[in-house]
XYZ file of C-alpha atoms in Angstrom:
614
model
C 0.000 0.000 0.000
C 1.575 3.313 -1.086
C 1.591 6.883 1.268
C -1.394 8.146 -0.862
C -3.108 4.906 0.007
C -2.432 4.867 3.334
C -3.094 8.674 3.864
C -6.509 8.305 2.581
C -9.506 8.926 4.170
C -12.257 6.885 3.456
C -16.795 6.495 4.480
C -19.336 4.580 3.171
C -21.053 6.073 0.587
C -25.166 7.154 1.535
C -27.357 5.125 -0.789
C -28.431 7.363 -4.107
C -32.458 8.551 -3.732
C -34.011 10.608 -5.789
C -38.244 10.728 -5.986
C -37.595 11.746 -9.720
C -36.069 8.420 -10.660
C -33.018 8.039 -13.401
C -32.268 9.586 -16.720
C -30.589 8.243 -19.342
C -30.460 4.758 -18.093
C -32.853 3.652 -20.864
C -35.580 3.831 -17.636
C -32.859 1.135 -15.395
C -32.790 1.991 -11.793
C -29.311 1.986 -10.474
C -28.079 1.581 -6.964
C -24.615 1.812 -5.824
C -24.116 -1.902 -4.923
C -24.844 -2.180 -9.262
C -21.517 0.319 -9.709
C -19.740 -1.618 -7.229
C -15.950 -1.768 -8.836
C -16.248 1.022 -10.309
C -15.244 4.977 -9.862
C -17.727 6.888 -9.615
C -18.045 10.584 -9.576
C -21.331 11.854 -8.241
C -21.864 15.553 -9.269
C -24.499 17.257 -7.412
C -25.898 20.503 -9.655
C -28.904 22.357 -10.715
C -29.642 23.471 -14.186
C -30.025 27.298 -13.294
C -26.117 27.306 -11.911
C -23.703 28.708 -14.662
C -20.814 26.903 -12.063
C -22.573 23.879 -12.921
C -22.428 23.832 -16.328
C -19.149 24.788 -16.032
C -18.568 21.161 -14.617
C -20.469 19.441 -17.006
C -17.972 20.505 -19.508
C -15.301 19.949 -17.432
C -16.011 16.482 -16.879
C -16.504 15.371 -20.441
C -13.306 15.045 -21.445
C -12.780 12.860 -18.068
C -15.320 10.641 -18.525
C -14.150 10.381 -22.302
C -10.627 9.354 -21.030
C -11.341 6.982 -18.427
C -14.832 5.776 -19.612
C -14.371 2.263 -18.735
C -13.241 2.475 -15.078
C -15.397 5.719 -14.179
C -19.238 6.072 -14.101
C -20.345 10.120 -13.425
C -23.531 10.461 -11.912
C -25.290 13.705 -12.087
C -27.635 14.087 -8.856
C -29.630 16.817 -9.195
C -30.345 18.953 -6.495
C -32.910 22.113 -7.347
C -32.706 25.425 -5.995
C -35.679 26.960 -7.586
C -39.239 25.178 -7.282
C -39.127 25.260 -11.146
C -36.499 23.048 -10.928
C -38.149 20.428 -8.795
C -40.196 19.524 -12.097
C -39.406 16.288 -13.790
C -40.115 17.679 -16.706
C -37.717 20.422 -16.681
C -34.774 18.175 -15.682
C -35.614 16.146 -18.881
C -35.062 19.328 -20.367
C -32.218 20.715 -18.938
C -30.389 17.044 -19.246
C -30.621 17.422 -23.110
C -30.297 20.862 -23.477
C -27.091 20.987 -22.244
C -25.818 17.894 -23.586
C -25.383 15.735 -20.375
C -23.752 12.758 -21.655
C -24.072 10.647 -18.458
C -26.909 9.104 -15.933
C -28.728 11.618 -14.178
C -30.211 11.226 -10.875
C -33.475 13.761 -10.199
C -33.715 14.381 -6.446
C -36.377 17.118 -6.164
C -36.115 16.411 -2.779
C -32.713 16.636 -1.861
C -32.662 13.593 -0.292
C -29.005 12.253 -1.520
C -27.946 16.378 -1.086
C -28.665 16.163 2.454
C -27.218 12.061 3.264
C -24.227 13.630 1.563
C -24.267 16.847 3.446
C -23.059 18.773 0.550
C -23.656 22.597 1.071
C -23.318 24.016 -2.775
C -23.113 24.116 -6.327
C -21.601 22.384 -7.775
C -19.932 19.995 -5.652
C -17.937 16.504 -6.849
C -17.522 13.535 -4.720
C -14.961 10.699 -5.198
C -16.491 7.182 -4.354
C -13.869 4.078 -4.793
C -14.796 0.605 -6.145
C -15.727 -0.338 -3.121
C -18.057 1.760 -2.546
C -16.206 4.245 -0.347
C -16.170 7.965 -0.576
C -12.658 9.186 -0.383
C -13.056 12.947 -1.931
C -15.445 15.624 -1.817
C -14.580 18.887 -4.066
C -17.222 22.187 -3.856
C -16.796 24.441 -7.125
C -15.756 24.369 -10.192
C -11.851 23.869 -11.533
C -11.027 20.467 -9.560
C -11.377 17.863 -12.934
C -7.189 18.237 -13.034
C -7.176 16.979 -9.055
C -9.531 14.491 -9.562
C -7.964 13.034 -12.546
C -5.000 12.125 -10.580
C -6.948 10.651 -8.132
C -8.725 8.287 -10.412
C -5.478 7.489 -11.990
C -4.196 6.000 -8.266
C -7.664 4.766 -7.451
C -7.315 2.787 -10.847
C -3.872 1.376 -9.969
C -4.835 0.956 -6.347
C -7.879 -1.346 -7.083
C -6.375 -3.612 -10.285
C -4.234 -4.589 -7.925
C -6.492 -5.509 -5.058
C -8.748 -7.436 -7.765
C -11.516 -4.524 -6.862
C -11.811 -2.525 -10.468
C -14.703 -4.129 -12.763
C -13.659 -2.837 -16.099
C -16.228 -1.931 -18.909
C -19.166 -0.260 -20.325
C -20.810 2.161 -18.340
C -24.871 2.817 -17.556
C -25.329 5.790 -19.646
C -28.063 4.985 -22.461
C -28.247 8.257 -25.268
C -31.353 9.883 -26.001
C -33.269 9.599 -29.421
C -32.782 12.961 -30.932
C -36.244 14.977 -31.728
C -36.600 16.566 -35.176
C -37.781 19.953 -34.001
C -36.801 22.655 -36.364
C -35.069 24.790 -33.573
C -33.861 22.666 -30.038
C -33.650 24.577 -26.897
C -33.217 28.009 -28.653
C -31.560 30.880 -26.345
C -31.643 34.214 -27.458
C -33.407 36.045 -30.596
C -32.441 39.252 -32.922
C -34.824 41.165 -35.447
C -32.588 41.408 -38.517
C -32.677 45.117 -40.672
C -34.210 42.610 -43.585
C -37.047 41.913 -40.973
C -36.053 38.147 -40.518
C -35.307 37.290 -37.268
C -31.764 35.310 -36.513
C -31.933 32.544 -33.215
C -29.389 31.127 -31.462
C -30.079 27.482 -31.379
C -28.238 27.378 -28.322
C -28.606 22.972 -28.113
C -27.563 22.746 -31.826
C -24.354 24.946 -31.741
C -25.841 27.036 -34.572
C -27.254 30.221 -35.465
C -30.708 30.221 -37.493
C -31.891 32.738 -39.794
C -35.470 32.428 -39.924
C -38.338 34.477 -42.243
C -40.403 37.000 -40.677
C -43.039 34.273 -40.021
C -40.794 33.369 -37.427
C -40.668 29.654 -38.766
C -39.344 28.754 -42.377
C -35.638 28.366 -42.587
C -33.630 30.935 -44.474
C -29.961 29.598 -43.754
C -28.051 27.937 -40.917
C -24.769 29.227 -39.689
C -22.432 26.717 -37.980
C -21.617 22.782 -38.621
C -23.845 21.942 -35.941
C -20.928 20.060 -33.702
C -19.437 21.212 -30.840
C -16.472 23.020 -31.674
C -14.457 26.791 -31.716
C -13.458 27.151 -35.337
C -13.651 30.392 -37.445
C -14.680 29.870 -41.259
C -17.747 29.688 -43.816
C -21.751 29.150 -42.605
C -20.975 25.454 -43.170
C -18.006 24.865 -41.297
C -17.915 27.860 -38.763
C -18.087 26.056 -34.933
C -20.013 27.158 -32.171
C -20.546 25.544 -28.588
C -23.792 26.396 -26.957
C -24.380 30.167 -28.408
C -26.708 32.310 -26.917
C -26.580 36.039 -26.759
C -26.962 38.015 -30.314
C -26.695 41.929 -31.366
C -26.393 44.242 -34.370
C -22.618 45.170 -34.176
C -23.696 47.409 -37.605
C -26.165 47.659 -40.236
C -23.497 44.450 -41.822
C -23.036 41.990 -39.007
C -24.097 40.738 -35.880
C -22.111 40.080 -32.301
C -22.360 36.510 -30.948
C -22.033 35.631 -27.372
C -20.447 32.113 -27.976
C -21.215 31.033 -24.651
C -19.678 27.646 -24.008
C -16.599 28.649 -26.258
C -16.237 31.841 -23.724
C -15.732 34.103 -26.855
C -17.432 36.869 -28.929
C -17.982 36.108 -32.500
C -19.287 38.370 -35.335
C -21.096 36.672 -38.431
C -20.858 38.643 -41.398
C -24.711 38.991 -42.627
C -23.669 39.499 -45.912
C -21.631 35.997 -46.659
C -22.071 34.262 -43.220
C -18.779 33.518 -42.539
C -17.487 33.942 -38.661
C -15.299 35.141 -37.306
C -13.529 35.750 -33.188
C -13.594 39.239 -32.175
C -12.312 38.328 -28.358
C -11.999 35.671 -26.054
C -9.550 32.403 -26.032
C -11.108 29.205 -25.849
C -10.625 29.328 -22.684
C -12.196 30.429 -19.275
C -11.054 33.061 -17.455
C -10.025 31.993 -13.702
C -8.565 34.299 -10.853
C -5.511 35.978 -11.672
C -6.348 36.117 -15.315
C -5.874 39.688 -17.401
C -9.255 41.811 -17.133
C -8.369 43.768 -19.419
C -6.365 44.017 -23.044
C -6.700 42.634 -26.618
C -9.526 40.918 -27.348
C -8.435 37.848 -28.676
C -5.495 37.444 -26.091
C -8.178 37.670 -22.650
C -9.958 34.519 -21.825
C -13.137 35.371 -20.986
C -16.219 32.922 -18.781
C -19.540 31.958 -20.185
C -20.817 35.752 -22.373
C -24.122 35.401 -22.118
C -26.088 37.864 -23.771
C -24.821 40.995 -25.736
C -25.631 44.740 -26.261
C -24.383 47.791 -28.296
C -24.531 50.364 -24.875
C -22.611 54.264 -24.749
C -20.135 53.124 -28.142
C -19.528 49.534 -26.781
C -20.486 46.020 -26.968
C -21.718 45.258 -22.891
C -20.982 41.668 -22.272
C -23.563 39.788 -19.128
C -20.268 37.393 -18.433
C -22.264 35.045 -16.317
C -19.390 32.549 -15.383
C -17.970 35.497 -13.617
C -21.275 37.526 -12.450
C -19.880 40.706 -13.830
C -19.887 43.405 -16.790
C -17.383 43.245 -19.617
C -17.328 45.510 -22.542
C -15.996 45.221 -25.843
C -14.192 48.302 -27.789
C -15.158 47.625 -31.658
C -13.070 49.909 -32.246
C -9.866 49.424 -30.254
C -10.400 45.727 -30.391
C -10.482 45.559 -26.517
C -12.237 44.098 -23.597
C -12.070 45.003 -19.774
C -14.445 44.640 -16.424
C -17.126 47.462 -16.845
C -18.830 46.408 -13.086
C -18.788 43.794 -10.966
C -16.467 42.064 -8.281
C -17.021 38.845 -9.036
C -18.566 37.867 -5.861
C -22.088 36.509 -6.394
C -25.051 38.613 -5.207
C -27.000 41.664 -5.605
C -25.324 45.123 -4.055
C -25.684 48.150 -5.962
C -23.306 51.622 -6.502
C -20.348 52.597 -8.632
C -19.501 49.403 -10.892
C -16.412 48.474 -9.293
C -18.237 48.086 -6.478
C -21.266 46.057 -7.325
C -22.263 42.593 -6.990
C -24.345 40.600 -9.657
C -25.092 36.764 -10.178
C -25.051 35.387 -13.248
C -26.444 38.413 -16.008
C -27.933 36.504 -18.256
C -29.777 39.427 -20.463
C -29.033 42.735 -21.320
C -31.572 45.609 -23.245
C -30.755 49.070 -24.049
C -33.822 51.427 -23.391
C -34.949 53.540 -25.983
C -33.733 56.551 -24.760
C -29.958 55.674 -24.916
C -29.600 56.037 -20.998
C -30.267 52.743 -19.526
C -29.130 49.819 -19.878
C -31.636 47.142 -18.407
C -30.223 43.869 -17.084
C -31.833 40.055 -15.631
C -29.675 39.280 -13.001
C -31.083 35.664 -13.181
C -29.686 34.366 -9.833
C -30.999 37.010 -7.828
C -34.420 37.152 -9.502
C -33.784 40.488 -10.136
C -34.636 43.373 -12.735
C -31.354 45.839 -12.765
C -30.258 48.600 -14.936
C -26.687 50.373 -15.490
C -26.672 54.186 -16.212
C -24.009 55.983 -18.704
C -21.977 56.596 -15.468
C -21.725 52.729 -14.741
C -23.268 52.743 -11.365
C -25.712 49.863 -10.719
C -29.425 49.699 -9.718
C -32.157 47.131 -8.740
C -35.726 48.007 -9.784
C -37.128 45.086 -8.790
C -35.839 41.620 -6.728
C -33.947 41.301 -3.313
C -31.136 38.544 -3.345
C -30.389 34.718 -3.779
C -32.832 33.314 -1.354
C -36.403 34.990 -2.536
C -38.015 34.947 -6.000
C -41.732 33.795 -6.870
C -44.295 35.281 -8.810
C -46.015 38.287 -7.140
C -47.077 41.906 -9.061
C -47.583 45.005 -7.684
C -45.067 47.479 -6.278
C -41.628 46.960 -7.396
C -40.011 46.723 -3.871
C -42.124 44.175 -2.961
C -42.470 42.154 -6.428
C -41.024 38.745 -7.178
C -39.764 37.168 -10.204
C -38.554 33.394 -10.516
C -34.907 33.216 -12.313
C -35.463 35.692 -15.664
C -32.927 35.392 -18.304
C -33.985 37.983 -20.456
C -35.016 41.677 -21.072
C -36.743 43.884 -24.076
C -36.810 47.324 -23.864
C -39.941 48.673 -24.889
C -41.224 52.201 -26.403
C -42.724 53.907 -24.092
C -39.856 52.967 -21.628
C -40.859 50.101 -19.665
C -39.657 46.855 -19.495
C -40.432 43.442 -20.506
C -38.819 40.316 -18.581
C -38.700 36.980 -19.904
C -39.523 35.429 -16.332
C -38.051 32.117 -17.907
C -38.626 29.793 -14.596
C -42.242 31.317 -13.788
C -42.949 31.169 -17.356
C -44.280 34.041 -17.872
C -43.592 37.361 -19.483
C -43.838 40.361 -16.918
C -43.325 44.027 -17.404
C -41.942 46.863 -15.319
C -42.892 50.571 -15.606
C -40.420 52.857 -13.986
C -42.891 55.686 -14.547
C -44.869 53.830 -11.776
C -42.833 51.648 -9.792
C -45.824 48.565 -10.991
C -44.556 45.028 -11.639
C -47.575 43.490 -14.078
C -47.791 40.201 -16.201
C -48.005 40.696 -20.289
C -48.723 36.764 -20.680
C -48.752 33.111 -19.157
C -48.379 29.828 -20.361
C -44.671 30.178 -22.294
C -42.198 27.297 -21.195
C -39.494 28.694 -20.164
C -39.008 32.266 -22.134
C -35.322 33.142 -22.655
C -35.919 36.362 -24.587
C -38.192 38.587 -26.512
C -38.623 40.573 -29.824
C -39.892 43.583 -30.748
C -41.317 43.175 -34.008
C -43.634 46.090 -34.740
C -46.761 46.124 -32.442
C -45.716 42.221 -31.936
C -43.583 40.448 -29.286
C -41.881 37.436 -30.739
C -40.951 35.589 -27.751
C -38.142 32.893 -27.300
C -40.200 29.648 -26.087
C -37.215 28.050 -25.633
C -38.478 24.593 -23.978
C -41.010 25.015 -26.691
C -38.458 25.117 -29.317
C -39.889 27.785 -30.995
C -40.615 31.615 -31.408
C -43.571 32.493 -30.357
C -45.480 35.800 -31.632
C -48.028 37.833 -29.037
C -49.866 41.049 -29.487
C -48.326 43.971 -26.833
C -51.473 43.763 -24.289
C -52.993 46.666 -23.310
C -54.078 44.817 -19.862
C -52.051 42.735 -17.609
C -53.044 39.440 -16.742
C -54.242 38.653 -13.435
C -52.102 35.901 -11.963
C -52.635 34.399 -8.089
C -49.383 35.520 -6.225
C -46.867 32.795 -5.519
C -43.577 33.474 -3.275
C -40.568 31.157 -2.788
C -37.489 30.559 -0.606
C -34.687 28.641 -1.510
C -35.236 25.002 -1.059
C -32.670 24.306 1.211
C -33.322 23.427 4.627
C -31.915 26.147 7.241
C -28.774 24.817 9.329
C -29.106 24.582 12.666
C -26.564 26.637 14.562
C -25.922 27.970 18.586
C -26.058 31.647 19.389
C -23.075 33.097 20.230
C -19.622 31.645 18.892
C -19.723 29.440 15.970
C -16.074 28.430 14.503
C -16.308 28.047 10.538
C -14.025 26.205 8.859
C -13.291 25.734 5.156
C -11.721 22.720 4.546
C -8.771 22.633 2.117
C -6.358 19.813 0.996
C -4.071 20.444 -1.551
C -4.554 17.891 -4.555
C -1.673 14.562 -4.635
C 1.532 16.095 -5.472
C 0.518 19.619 -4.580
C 1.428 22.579 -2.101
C -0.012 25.698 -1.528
C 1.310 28.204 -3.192
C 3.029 30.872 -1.049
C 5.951 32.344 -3.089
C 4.025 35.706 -2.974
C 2.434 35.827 0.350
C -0.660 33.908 1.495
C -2.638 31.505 -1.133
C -5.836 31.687 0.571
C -8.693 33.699 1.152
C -11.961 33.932 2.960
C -14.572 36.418 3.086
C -17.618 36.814 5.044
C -20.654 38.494 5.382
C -24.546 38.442 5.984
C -28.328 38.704 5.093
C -29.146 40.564 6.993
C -25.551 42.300 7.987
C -27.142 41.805 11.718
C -27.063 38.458 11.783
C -23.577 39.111 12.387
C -21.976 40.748 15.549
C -18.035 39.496 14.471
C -16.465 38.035 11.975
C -17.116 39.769 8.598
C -15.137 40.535 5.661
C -11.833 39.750 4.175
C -8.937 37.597 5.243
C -5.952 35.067 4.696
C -6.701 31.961 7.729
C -9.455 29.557 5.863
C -10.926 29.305 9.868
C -12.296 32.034 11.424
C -14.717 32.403 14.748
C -17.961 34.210 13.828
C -20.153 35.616 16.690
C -23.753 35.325 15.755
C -26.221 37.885 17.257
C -29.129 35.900 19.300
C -31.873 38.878 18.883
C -31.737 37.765 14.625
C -33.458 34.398 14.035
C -32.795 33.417 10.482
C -30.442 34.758 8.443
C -27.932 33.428 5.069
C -23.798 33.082 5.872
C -22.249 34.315 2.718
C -18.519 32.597 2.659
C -16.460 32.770 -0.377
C -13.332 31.137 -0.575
C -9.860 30.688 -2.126
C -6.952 28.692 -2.548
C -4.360 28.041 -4.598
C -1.871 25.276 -5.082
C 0.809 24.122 -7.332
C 2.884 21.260 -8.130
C 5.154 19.991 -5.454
C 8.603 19.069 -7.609
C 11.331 21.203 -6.949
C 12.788 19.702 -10.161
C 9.908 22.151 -12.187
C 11.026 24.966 -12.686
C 7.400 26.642 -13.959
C 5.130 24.363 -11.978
C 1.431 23.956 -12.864
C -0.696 25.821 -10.468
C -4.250 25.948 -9.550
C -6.961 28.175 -8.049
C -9.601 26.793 -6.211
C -12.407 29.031 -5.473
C -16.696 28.856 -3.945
C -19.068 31.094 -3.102
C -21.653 29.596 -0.541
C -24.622 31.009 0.458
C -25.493 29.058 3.910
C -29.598 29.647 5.720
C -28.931 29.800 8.903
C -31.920 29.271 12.060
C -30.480 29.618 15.836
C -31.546 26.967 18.076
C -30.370 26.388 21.546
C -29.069 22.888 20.472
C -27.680 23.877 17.228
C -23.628 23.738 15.971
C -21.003 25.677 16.950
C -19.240 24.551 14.328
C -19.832 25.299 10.447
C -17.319 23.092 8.319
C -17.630 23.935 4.388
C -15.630 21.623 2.399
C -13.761 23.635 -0.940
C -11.140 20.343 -1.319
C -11.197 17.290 0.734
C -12.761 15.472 3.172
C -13.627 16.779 6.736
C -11.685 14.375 9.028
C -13.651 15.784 12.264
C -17.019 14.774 10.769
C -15.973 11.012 11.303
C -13.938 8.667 9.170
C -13.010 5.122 8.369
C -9.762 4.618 7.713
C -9.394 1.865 4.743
């Protein structure tokens, strides 16, 4: 048995539950004890979380390299009560291409015997059914690769590996014209061009909104300039005018901005790498040299192309004609705080609009529920939604209005707002002129975006696969008000001191990196700040003691953390290094028998929560 071996910290694996049964399994049930000998990765998400998708791409090239000895598992764990749907999950496992079994736990009953606290999060379970690695975030595939690689050597010689084809059964493909389309643009020649976001390809459709001009892209998964035909795009979504000539793509999946040339349709890569931006990375400089994370909508704003960079929950903008990008608001920490753009916190923009005016430029920050607008100064505001925790569907005043996940915008004439309120599906409207929240329409499945064509609204039905055409009303609809809170249960905690702790362990054949000064950091805070009486804001120590106020109830921990490691060979003389990095957002409730102790695992497993030792 080698040090790695021995050093290992191994517990039995909770069975895998889920009320919503298995997807692509061709309809077989699967418990662990049928994946004994094998590696399996379980990888608990939610189809609203950009970090999530993140993973899934991650992990294909994993599963592609190891697919005989390693079986991922999706288990997925909603946030939003739209999420809990079956039906939705079917939809969300095909429209991002999930090319392995998928668990549906609307209940979060694995989540909880599995106590994972966040989005994504990975866990490591040996072929004997052991877990020996839990990772929260995104950015761990290279750690866990290496893991599998001893697990693999470990267990063929132990005469534990089984060896062969995995569970995962494809779907048939459906022959819909458009499949899971994102984001929609009304063309000068009155056509309309759709980003067929599930079929890595642009559409150009006639005015009727449904006969097929021309396609743009080879349809395959791929980041490759060139003609309509052989042009690649993976997972597009976001789409504006750039000129009169050609159009601005936000290639989402391909973290890049593209520009199709209307006239010939060929493509072409106005910024972005290939690659996702990470900590550390230039935010700022030429286009095509600054990796950029998950663009996903676009808009022509004050000269410049405004980017809603989800992966990052921040502002870019591009220069068209400096050929530059850089940060134009946003922190990166996920939430919703307003002021001066370098101050501001967003999560996940996922649609941008540019009122008519020229003054405004509205914004669905879809993690936050939340209607928000930027003004020619860059400073940030929230017309309607209040943070991560509350959305559901409720008109009326603004401050006290709720919308459920919206991931896009419209501008309309007479300066109000329509949202695409893609989780309630519905399509709601704000008027600043009167603070009201009202609902245009009902009954769309999931609406991504909507068009302005002439009196008309096309709207983007995306789980509909189609456009969608509706007269502007000239009353709302009445709808029965609905409001939601996150569906994780509150954790228990004592008054008074509680002692958090983010657990860390370097990857195998890693350190932390300290040639500059400290490699990790934590930062705290709270909704609301009361909840708090010590223990906010920034530091270095990945433990901290937090004094929580017994007059406040309830409240959400908000903990993001950091860490970075590198290879441990002294023989390297540029190691490979690595930045680790979650944001959790933790519902608190004080009881007098509740923890003093919060551990929130970023890399490892928590050795005082009970182990066996193998």
């Amino acid at each position: 048995m080698n040090d790695s071996t021995r050093r290992r910290v191994r517990v039995r694996a909770p069975e895998l539950v889920g009320k919503g049964g298995w997807l692509n399994t061709g309809d077989h049930s699967y418990t662990l004890a049928d994946l004994r000998g094998r590696i399996v990765v379980l990888d608990f998400w939610t189809f609203c979380c950009v970090n999530c998708l993140h993973v899934l791409d991650e992990l294909r090239e994993l599963e592609e390299k190891h697919r005989d000895t390693v079986v991922v598992i999706g288990v997925h764990s909603p946030k939003f009560v739209h999420e809990a749907e079956h039906g939705a999950v079917v939809d969300a496992v095909e429209r991002y291409g999930v090319g392995h079994p998928v668990l549906d736990d609307p209940e979060l009953a694995t989540w909880k015997q599995y106590a994972v606290r966040a989005w994504p999060t990975l866990v490591v379970i040996d072929p004997e059914g052991y877990v020996v690695a839990q990772h929260a975030g995104e950015g761990h595939v290279h750690a866990i690769e290496r893991l599998v690689t001893e697990l693999e050597a470990e267990h063929e010689a132990k005469g534990t590996l089984r060896r062969g084809d995995g569970p995962y059964v494809a779907p048939e493909p459906e022959p819909t014209v458009l499949r899971f389309p994102g984001k929609a643009l009304l063309l000068p020649s009155g056509n309309f061009l759709v980003s067929d976001t599930t079929r890595h390809q642009l559409v150009e459709l006639e005015a009727d909104g449904e006969t097929v001009v021309r396609r743009i892209g080879s349809g395959t998964r791929a980041f490759a300039d060139g003609t309509a035909d052989s042009a690649g795009f993976n997972e597009p979504q976001g789409l504006a005018l750039l000129d009169d000539a050609s159009v601005v793509v936000a290639d989402t999946v391909n973290h890049a901005l593209r520009r199709l040339d209307l006239a010939t349709g060929d493509v072409t890569t106005l910024a972005g790498t290939g690659k996702q931006w990470w900590r550390g990375s230039p935010t700022s400089g030429p286009g095509r040299e600054v990796d950029l994370s998950s663009p996903w909508d676009v808009a022509v704003f004050a000269g410049r192309v405004w980017i809603a960079m989800a992966g990052v929950h921040q502002l870019w903008t591009y220069d068209p004609a400096k050929g530059t990008v850089e940060v134009a608001a946003g922190t990166t920490n996920e939430g919703l705080v307003d002021g001066p753009g370098t101050q501001a916190w967003f999560a996940q923009p996922s649609g941008l609009a540019v009122s008519p005016d020229g003054d405004r430029l509205w914004l669905a920050d879809s993690e936050t529920s939340a209607l928000r607008w930027v003004d020619r100064e860059s400073a940030v505001h929230t017309a309607v939604g209040t943070g991560l925790f509350d959305f559901g569907h409720r008109d009326g005043a603004a401050e006290q209005a709720l919308l459920q996940h919206p991931l896009g915008v419209t501008a309309l004439p007479d300066g109000s707002v329509a949202v695409s309120d893609t989780y309630n599906h519905a399509l709601r409207r704000y008027d600043p002129a009167t603070g009201e929240v009202t609902t245009l329409a009902t009954d769309l499945r999931e609406p991504s975006d909507a068009v302005l064509a002439g009196d008309d609204l096309v709207v983007v039905e995306s789980a509909r696969h189609r456009l969608t055409r509706l007269r502007l009303p000239e009353e709302a609809v009445r709808v029965e008000a609905v409001a939601h809170r996150t569906r994780r249960a509150a954790t228990e905690v004592a008054p008074g001191k509680l002692h958090l702790d983010v657990i860390f362990q370097a990857p195998q054949g890693q350190k932390l990196d300290t040639r500059y000064g400290p490699s990790t950091r934590l930062l705290v805070s709270s909704t609301p700040p009361e909840l708090l009486r010590t223990g906010e804001g920034a530091g270095t120590d990945l433990s901290r003691t937090l004094e929580i106020d017994p007059s406040v109830p309830e409240g959400v921990l908000h903990v993001s953390a950091m860490a970075a490691s590198c290879d441990d060979d002294p023989d390297i003389e540029y190691p490979a290094c690595h930045v680790h990095q979650q944001d959790w957002g933790v519902p608190v409730r004080l009881t007098g028998t509740g923890a003093d102790r919060l551990p929130l695992v970023l890399a490892g497993m928590d050795d005082a929560a009970g182990a066996q030792a193998p």
